[in-house]
Amino acid sequence: MRRYLLMGQGDFIRHLMDLLEPELEQDAKHLYLHNLTGTLESAVRATNAQFDDPDILERLDVRLLELSAGDTGWDVFSLDYHVDGPIQTVFTHDTVRRYLRIFNFLWRAKRMEHGLASVWKSQTSRTREIRWMTGRQTRKSIAHSRRSFIPL
């Protein structure tokens, strides 16, 4: 639970967000659980999560929260962890529900971090482009100045 619902498995969460981004940008009413579940399985296979106990991975699932008008996929997406057997005495339904609330809070915070990282990357690359263009213009100006001041 800690690795997935409390986001202890960082590479998995980052990759899951990267894979889910195009789908979660849509209206929530256009999401399908089987597509999201397939993406979850792809994220597991592509990260260190693939080396976890198969029993743990089988318990991990996707859940869509209640839809409201204007919700995007980011607003309704949640991971779920199915608990049964003897461990259910420790992780009661109420406890699992609390874990899910914590996950949803962390998911929103991680989404903000993901968005800010994307903006930072694009701004950094634009800054480099501007510096390169400015340097190029400066080099052209210097070359032009040399040609105009040096008599032939």
XYZ file of N, CA, C and O in Angstrom:
608
model
N 0.823 -1.195 0.000
C 0.000 0.000 0.000
C 0.866 1.259 0.000
O 0.561 2.193 -0.715
N 1.902 1.242 0.813
C 2.750 2.425 0.942
C 3.381 2.790 -0.400
O 3.453 3.957 -0.752
N 3.825 1.804 -1.132
C 4.519 2.063 -2.398
C 3.606 2.685 -3.443
O 4.057 3.431 -4.291
N 2.338 2.347 -3.409
C 1.437 2.787 -4.469
C 0.465 3.868 -4.002
O 0.381 4.927 -4.615
N -0.250 3.634 -2.931
C -1.222 4.632 -2.483
C -0.555 5.816 -1.797
O -1.092 6.922 -1.832
N 0.594 5.606 -1.192
C 1.315 6.722 -0.564
C 2.484 7.187 -1.432
O 3.342 7.930 -0.988
N 2.540 6.707 -2.647
C 3.482 7.130 -3.685
C 4.941 6.906 -3.316
O 5.811 7.691 -3.674
N 5.220 5.822 -2.616
C 6.585 5.477 -2.273
C 7.381 4.956 -3.458
O 8.605 4.975 -3.449
N 6.707 4.480 -4.489
C 7.347 3.954 -5.699
C 7.381 5.096 -6.722
O 6.569 5.171 -7.635
N 8.356 5.997 -6.583
C 8.404 7.229 -7.368
C 8.475 7.045 -8.868
O 7.794 7.752 -9.617
N 9.296 6.103 -9.341
C 9.413 5.922 -10.787
C 8.097 5.435 -11.383
O 7.713 5.832 -12.481
N 7.377 4.626 -10.632
C 6.088 4.122 -11.104
C 5.079 5.260 -11.231
O 4.400 5.386 -12.254
N 4.981 6.097 -10.221
C 4.006 7.198 -10.233
C 4.328 8.171 -11.356
O 3.441 8.595 -12.101
N 5.593 8.526 -11.529
C 6.001 9.456 -12.594
C 5.642 8.883 -13.974
O 5.072 9.569 -14.809
N 5.963 7.607 -14.170
C 5.679 6.991 -15.468
C 4.166 6.848 -15.686
O 3.678 7.071 -16.794
N 3.443 6.509 -14.645
C 1.990 6.402 -14.748
C 1.386 7.746 -15.152
O 0.519 7.807 -16.023
N 1.850 8.818 -14.551
C 1.338 10.146 -14.905
C 1.666 10.501 -16.351
O 0.827 11.053 -17.063
N 2.881 10.183 -16.780
C 3.259 10.450 -18.169
C 2.359 9.694 -19.142
O 1.935 10.241 -20.154
N 2.079 8.439 -18.830
C 1.240 7.625 -19.710
C -0.228 8.063 -19.690
O -0.912 8.030 -20.711
N -0.707 8.451 -18.512
C -2.118 8.799 -18.367
C -2.450 10.220 -18.819
O -3.620 10.521 -19.060
N -1.460 11.070 -18.913
C -1.713 12.488 -19.183
C -2.664 12.741 -20.355
O -3.627 13.501 -20.201
N -2.455 12.133 -21.525
C -3.385 12.424 -22.638
C -4.836 12.043 -22.328
O -5.754 12.762 -22.716
N -5.032 10.942 -21.618
C -6.399 10.522 -21.306
C -7.020 11.363 -20.196
O -8.195 11.702 -20.255
N -6.224 11.709 -19.192
C -6.783 12.438 -18.060
C -7.038 13.911 -18.354
O -7.722 14.581 -17.594
N -6.504 14.415 -19.454
C -6.782 15.797 -19.861
C -8.206 15.941 -20.400
O -8.737 17.034 -20.472
N -8.821 14.829 -20.798
C -10.165 14.836 -21.372
C -11.225 15.039 -20.289
O -10.945 14.954 -19.099
N -12.459 15.252 -20.757
C -13.595 15.253 -19.835
C -13.681 13.895 -19.170
O -13.434 12.866 -19.804
N -14.066 13.876 -17.910
C -14.133 12.630 -17.144
C -15.148 11.657 -17.731
O -14.974 10.442 -17.623
N -16.185 12.169 -18.394
C -17.211 11.267 -18.935
C -16.702 10.449 -20.122
O -17.326 9.483 -20.529
N -15.512 10.794 -20.655
C -14.942 10.062 -21.783
C -13.904 9.023 -21.360
O -13.234 8.444 -22.204
N -13.767 8.801 -20.057
C -12.800 7.828 -19.552
C -13.422 6.443 -19.470
O -14.604 6.302 -19.138
N -12.606 5.426 -19.755
C -13.056 4.047 -19.656
C -12.085 3.286 -18.761
O -10.864 3.358 -18.953
N -12.648 2.558 -17.794
C -11.826 1.826 -16.830
C -10.875 0.843 -17.505
O -9.729 0.717 -17.076
N -11.311 0.157 -18.538
C -10.436 -0.838 -19.164
C -9.219 -0.177 -19.820
O -8.130 -0.737 -19.794
N -9.373 1.038 -20.369
C -8.220 1.758 -20.926
C -7.248 2.166 -19.815
O -6.029 2.026 -19.951
N -7.799 2.676 -18.721
C -6.962 3.115 -17.598
C -6.263 1.937 -16.939
O -5.101 2.039 -16.540
N -6.955 0.821 -16.844
C -6.354 -0.383 -16.265
C -5.210 -0.878 -17.138
O -4.157 -1.290 -16.629
N -5.384 -0.836 -18.446
C -4.313 -1.217 -19.359
C -3.101 -0.313 -19.214
O -1.949 -0.777 -19.235
N -3.341 0.977 -19.035
C -2.247 1.925 -18.831
C -1.547 1.652 -17.501
O -0.317 1.728 -17.415
N -2.313 1.327 -16.480
C -1.730 0.971 -15.179
C -0.814 -0.240 -15.326
O 0.315 -0.241 -14.823
N -1.254 -1.251 -16.044
C -0.433 -2.443 -16.255
C 0.829 -2.120 -17.054
O 1.902 -2.655 -16.769
N 0.720 -1.233 -18.028
C 1.901 -0.815 -18.798
C 2.908 -0.110 -17.903
O 4.116 -0.320 -18.027
N 2.419 0.737 -17.006
C 3.315 1.454 -16.089
C 4.015 0.482 -15.156
O 5.196 0.654 -14.843
N 3.299 -0.533 -14.711
C 3.912 -1.541 -13.834
C 5.021 -2.270 -14.574
O 6.125 -2.456 -14.060
N 4.757 -2.692 -15.815
C 5.744 -3.462 -16.582
C 6.977 -2.632 -16.950
O 8.051 -3.180 -17.148
N 6.825 -1.316 -17.043
C 7.927 -0.469 -17.501
C 8.769 0.105 -16.361
O 9.755 0.800 -16.617
N 8.402 -0.154 -15.122
C 9.123 0.428 -13.988
C 9.584 -0.672 -13.029
O 9.336 -1.852 -13.250
N 10.213 -0.266 -11.953
C 10.674 -1.219 -10.943
C 9.522 -1.912 -10.225
O 9.743 -2.893 -9.514
N 8.319 -1.422 -10.409
C 7.154 -2.064 -9.799
C 6.975 -3.487 -10.307
O 6.399 -4.326 -9.615
N 7.492 -3.780 -11.486
C 7.355 -5.125 -12.056
C 8.015 -6.198 -11.185
O 7.687 -7.371 -11.279
N 8.939 -5.786 -10.319
C 9.656 -6.740 -9.477
C 8.979 -6.971 -8.125
O 9.469 -7.744 -7.315
N 7.850 -6.288 -7.898
C 7.097 -6.510 -6.665
C 6.403 -7.867 -6.708
O 6.218 -8.459 -7.770
N 5.997 -8.308 -5.552
C 5.260 -9.565 -5.424
C 3.998 -9.505 -6.294
O 3.232 -8.544 -6.208
N 3.770 -10.512 -7.136
C 2.583 -10.508 -8.006
C 1.269 -10.371 -7.241
O 0.309 -9.783 -7.740
N 1.213 -10.897 -6.011
C -0.005 -10.769 -5.209
C -0.306 -9.303 -4.909
O -1.466 -8.877 -4.924
N 0.728 -8.530 -4.650
C 0.549 -7.101 -4.379
C 0.050 -6.394 -5.634
O -0.880 -5.585 -5.588
N 0.659 -6.703 -6.763
C 0.293 -6.042 -8.014
C -1.126 -6.390 -8.465
O -1.810 -5.568 -9.065
N -1.569 -7.623 -8.162
C -2.926 -8.021 -8.524
C -3.974 -7.253 -7.724
O -5.103 -7.088 -8.175
N -3.606 -6.781 -6.564
C -4.539 -6.031 -5.718
C -4.674 -4.566 -6.158
O -5.622 -3.904 -5.806
N -3.716 -4.102 -6.926
C -3.712 -2.714 -7.385
C -4.682 -2.554 -8.552
O -4.685 -3.359 -9.473
N -5.504 -1.536 -8.501
C -6.515 -1.338 -9.529
C -6.804 0.155 -9.695
O -6.321 0.979 -8.918
N -7.588 0.477 -10.708
C -7.993 1.852 -10.986
C -9.427 2.044 -10.517
O -10.264 1.146 -10.655
N -9.695 3.197 -9.985
C -11.050 3.552 -9.552
C -11.343 4.951 -10.077
O -10.466 5.814 -10.072
N -12.570 5.156 -10.511
C -13.008 6.497 -10.895
C -13.937 7.018 -9.821
O -14.899 6.342 -9.437
N -13.647 8.203 -9.328
C -14.472 8.801 -8.290
C -15.758 9.338 -8.897
O -15.941 9.343 -10.115
N -16.638 9.813 -8.058
C -17.920 10.348 -8.508
C -17.715 11.525 -9.454
O -16.907 12.423 -9.171
N -18.443 11.509 -10.556
C -18.331 12.576 -11.552
C -19.164 13.791 -11.152
O -20.267 13.649 -10.641
N -18.609 14.951 -11.416
C -19.334 16.208 -11.287
C -19.214 16.936 -12.615
O -18.316 16.649 -13.408
N -20.091 17.886 -12.837
C -20.056 18.631 -14.094
C -18.719 19.353 -14.243
O -18.223 19.978 -13.304
N -18.108 19.220 -15.417
C -16.860 19.915 -15.707
C -15.604 19.216 -15.225
O -14.507 19.750 -15.379
N -15.723 18.035 -14.631
C -14.555 17.300 -14.156
C -13.721 16.784 -15.323
O -14.253 16.365 -16.341
N -12.412 16.827 -15.144
C -11.511 16.181 -16.094
C -11.094 14.841 -15.493
O -11.423 14.544 -14.342
N -10.364 14.081 -16.261
C -9.888 12.800 -15.762
C -9.014 12.932 -14.528
O -9.028 12.065 -13.654
N -8.256 14.030 -14.452
C -7.388 14.246 -13.286
C -8.215 14.336 -12.006
O -7.753 13.958 -10.931
N -9.430 14.850 -12.120
C -10.276 15.051 -10.941
C -10.897 13.765 -10.416
O -11.234 13.684 -9.236
N -11.072 12.766 -11.271
C -11.794 11.562 -10.862
C -10.919 10.306 -10.804
O -11.364 9.273 -10.308
N -9.692 10.373 -11.287
C -8.820 9.195 -11.287
C -8.323 8.894 -9.881
O -7.963 9.782 -9.122
N -8.268 7.609 -9.555
C -7.707 7.170 -8.286
C -7.200 5.740 -8.435
O -7.753 4.965 -9.211
N -6.162 5.417 -7.717
C -5.732 4.029 -7.612
C -6.514 3.391 -6.474
O -6.916 4.065 -5.530
N -6.697 2.116 -6.564
C -7.414 1.379 -5.531
C -6.580 0.165 -5.159
O -5.830 -0.353 -5.985
N -6.688 -0.263 -3.923
C -5.967 -1.438 -3.448
C -6.981 -2.351 -2.785
O -7.584 -2.002 -1.774
N -7.193 -3.535 -3.361
C -8.172 -4.482 -2.843
C -7.567 -5.271 -1.686
O -6.504 -5.874 -1.828
N -8.262 -5.232 -0.573
C -7.797 -5.937 0.626
C -8.802 -7.039 0.952
O -10.009 -6.795 1.000
N -8.297 -8.268 1.174
C -9.158 -9.365 1.590
C -8.351 -10.318 2.461
O -7.164 -10.118 2.682
N -8.992 -11.309 2.966
C -8.306 -12.292 3.800
C -7.988 -11.751 5.187
O -8.608 -10.802 5.664
N -6.992 -12.348 5.834
C -6.658 -11.967 7.216
C -6.221 -10.504 7.366
O -6.457 -9.894 8.401
N -5.595 -9.958 6.331
C -5.121 -8.573 6.450
C -6.279 -7.579 6.560
O -6.109 -6.456 7.004
N -7.469 -8.048 6.209
C -8.650 -7.185 6.279
C -9.005 -6.830 7.724
O -9.683 -5.835 7.968
N -8.502 -7.609 8.675
C -8.759 -7.274 10.075
C -7.979 -6.027 10.481
O -8.419 -5.277 11.349
N -6.819 -5.804 9.852
C -6.016 -4.614 10.129
C -6.457 -3.457 9.240
O -6.655 -2.340 9.702
N -6.584 -3.751 7.950
C -6.992 -2.731 6.990
C -8.489 -2.852 6.731
O -8.917 -3.444 5.746
N -9.253 -2.278 7.638
C -10.709 -2.310 7.493
C -11.127 -1.415 6.323
O -10.316 -0.670 5.768
N -12.388 -1.506 5.983
C -12.929 -0.686 4.888
C -12.690 0.798 5.170
O -12.316 1.561 4.276
N -12.873 1.196 6.417
C -12.671 2.598 6.799
C -11.204 3.008 6.650
O -10.901 4.104 6.186
N -10.283 2.123 7.029
C -8.850 2.411 6.900
C -8.449 2.549 5.443
O -7.718 3.477 5.080
N -8.932 1.661 4.593
C -8.618 1.723 3.164
C -9.181 3.020 2.574
O -8.525 3.669 1.750
N -10.352 3.399 2.994
C -10.949 4.653 2.514
C -10.081 5.855 2.906
O -9.892 6.785 2.120
N -9.494 5.828 4.085
C -8.590 6.909 4.500
C -7.326 6.930 3.641
O -6.835 7.989 3.270
N -6.807 5.743 3.350
C -5.649 5.658 2.459
C -5.979 6.262 1.095
O -5.158 6.952 0.492
N -7.163 5.993 0.600
C -7.570 6.529 -0.702
C -7.686 8.051 -0.665
O -7.328 8.733 -1.625
N -8.172 8.588 0.438
C -8.237 10.056 0.570
C -6.840 10.654 0.574
O -6.586 11.681 -0.043
N -5.914 10.000 1.272
C -4.524 10.466 1.283
C -3.942 10.367 -0.116
O -3.264 11.289 -0.592
N -4.208 9.251 -0.815
C -3.729 9.099 -2.182
C -4.236 10.226 -3.066
O -3.473 10.810 -3.836
N -5.510 10.542 -2.968
C -6.076 11.591 -3.816
C -5.440 12.947 -3.542
O -5.197 13.721 -4.471
N -5.144 13.231 -2.286
C -4.440 14.472 -1.957
C -3.039 14.463 -2.572
O -2.619 15.429 -3.217
N -2.306 13.364 -2.380
C -0.953 13.255 -2.927
C -0.963 13.271 -4.456
O -0.064 13.832 -5.084
N -1.971 12.668 -5.068
C -2.098 12.648 -6.531
C -2.238 14.069 -7.070
O -1.612 14.437 -8.054
N -3.043 14.874 -6.403
C -3.208 16.269 -6.840
C -1.903 17.053 -6.669
O -1.529 17.851 -7.526
N -1.216 16.818 -5.564
C 0.073 17.495 -5.351
C 1.092 17.044 -6.402
O 1.832 17.864 -6.957
N 1.107 15.754 -6.700
C 2.031 15.227 -7.707
C 1.681 15.764 -9.088
O 2.569 16.032 -9.902
N 0.401 15.936 -9.358
C -0.027 16.512 -10.637
C 0.509 17.936 -10.771
O 0.986 18.334 -11.836
N 0.444 18.707 -9.703
C 0.979 20.072 -9.733
C 2.482 20.044 -9.962
O 3.010 20.822 -10.764
N 3.177 19.157 -9.290
C 4.613 19.029 -9.484
C 4.922 18.655 -10.942
O 5.834 19.210 -11.558
N 4.158 17.729 -11.485
C 4.336 17.275 -12.865
C 4.117 18.443 -13.833
O 4.898 18.650 -14.766
N 3.067 19.216 -13.602
C 2.791 20.374 -14.447
C 3.868 21.444 -14.352
O 4.293 22.005 -15.371
N 4.314 21.710 -13.149
C 5.371 22.712 -12.967
C 6.683 22.262 -13.607
O 7.400 23.075 -14.192
N 6.981 20.987 -13.530
C 8.198 20.470 -14.170
C 8.110 20.623 -15.681
O 9.100 20.979 -16.336
N 6.938 20.386 -16.246
C 6.758 20.547 -17.694
C 6.941 21.999 -18.112
O 7.599 22.286 -19.116
N 6.362 22.908 -17.346
C 6.519 24.338 -17.653
C 7.980 24.741 -17.535
O 8.504 25.467 -18.375
N 8.652 24.274 -16.494
C 10.059 24.621 -16.293
C 10.913 24.131 -17.463
O 11.773 24.846 -17.960
N 10.646 22.887 -17.912
C 11.407 22.347 -19.050
C 11.192 23.182 -20.296
O 12.148 23.495 -21.013
N 9.942 23.537 -20.579
C 9.681 24.312 -21.798
C 10.288 25.708 -21.685
O 10.827 26.229 -22.666
N 10.227 26.327 -20.518
C 10.807 27.654 -20.345
C 12.325 27.619 -20.467
O 12.932 28.515 -21.039
N 12.931 26.580 -19.926
C 14.381 26.442 -20.010
C 14.827 26.283 -21.457
O 15.788 26.914 -21.888
N 14.108 25.467 -22.210
C 14.490 25.282 -23.613
C 14.262 26.557 -24.414
O 15.051 26.899 -25.292
N 13.205 27.293 -24.107
C 12.964 28.572 -24.801
C 14.036 29.589 -24.456
O 14.461 30.361 -25.309
N 14.468 29.602 -23.215
C 15.525 30.524 -22.809
C 16.804 30.229 -23.579
O 17.477 31.144 -24.053
N 17.127 28.944 -23.727
C 18.315 28.575 -24.509
C 18.170 29.018 -25.962
O 19.125 29.502 -26.553
N 16.986 28.841 -26.531
C 16.757 29.256 -27.914
C 16.941 30.767 -28.058
O 17.560 31.228 -29.019
N 16.400 31.520 -27.121
C 16.520 32.986 -27.175
C 17.979 33.399 -27.049
O 18.449 34.259 -27.784
N 18.700 32.779 -26.128
C 20.129 33.100 -25.981
C 20.897 32.764 -27.252
O 21.766 33.513 -27.675
N 20.583 31.638 -27.862
C 21.254 31.242 -29.094
C 20.941 32.236 -30.200
O 21.830 32.678 -30.914
N 19.664 32.619 -30.311
C 19.267 33.585 -31.340
C 19.920 34.943 -31.091
O 20.392 35.594 -32.019
N 19.951 35.375 -29.849
C 20.572 36.649 -29.505
C 22.058 36.604 -29.817
O 22.608 37.548 -30.388
N 22.708 35.508 -29.467
C 24.132 35.359 -29.768
C 24.378 35.348 -31.262
O 25.355 35.923 -31.759
N 23.505 34.736 -31.992
C 23.642 34.686 -33.455
C 23.497 36.085 -34.056
O 24.259 36.477 -34.925
N 22.508 36.829 -33.551
C 22.311 38.198 -34.034
C 23.534 39.058 -33.702
O 23.968 39.870 -34.506
N 24.077 38.879 -32.503
C 25.258 39.635 -32.105
C 26.437 39.307 -33.006
O 27.157 40.202 -33.450
N 26.637 38.033 -33.306
C 27.727 37.638 -34.202
C 27.537 38.245 -35.594
O 28.492 38.700 -36.212
N 26.307 38.263 -36.078
C 26.033 38.855 -37.388
C 26.330 40.355 -37.366
O 26.895 40.900 -38.310
N 25.950 41.019 -36.289
C 26.196 42.464 -36.176
C 27.688 42.765 -36.163
O 28.150 43.706 -36.808
N 28.442 41.958 -35.413
C 29.894 42.160 -35.339
C 30.511 41.931 -36.712
O 31.356 42.715 -37.170
N 30.103 40.887 -37.391
C 30.636 40.606 -38.724
C 30.291 41.733 -39.690
O 31.130 42.175 -40.488
N 29.084 42.256 -39.608
C 28.665 43.360 -40.477
C 29.475 44.619 -40.168
O 29.925 45.328 -41.074
N 29.684 44.864 -38.865
C 30.456 46.042 -38.478
C 31.891 45.947 -38.983
O 32.453 46.935 -39.454
N 32.481 44.800 -38.884
C 33.844 44.623 -39.380
C 33.919 44.919 -40.872
O 34.830 45.582 -41.329
N 32.977 44.389 -41.604
C 32.981 44.604 -43.063
C 32.804 46.070 -43.414
O 33.375 46.558 -44.364
N 32.022 46.796 -42.640
C 31.771 48.180 -42.992
C 32.931 49.106 -42.576
O 33.110 50.159 -43.158
N 33.717 48.714 -41.555
C 34.814 49.567 -41.124
C 36.157 49.216 -41.764
O 37.079 50.009 -41.773
N 36.309 48.044 -42.270
C 37.588 47.633 -42.866
C 37.564 48.007 -44.349
O 36.728 47.517 -45.101
N 38.483 48.896 -44.778
C 38.480 49.284 -46.186
C 39.011 48.134 -47.053
O 39.881 47.393 -46.658
N 38.447 48.019 -48.234
C 38.874 46.977 -49.163
C 39.970 47.431 -50.046
O 40.352 48.355 -50.450
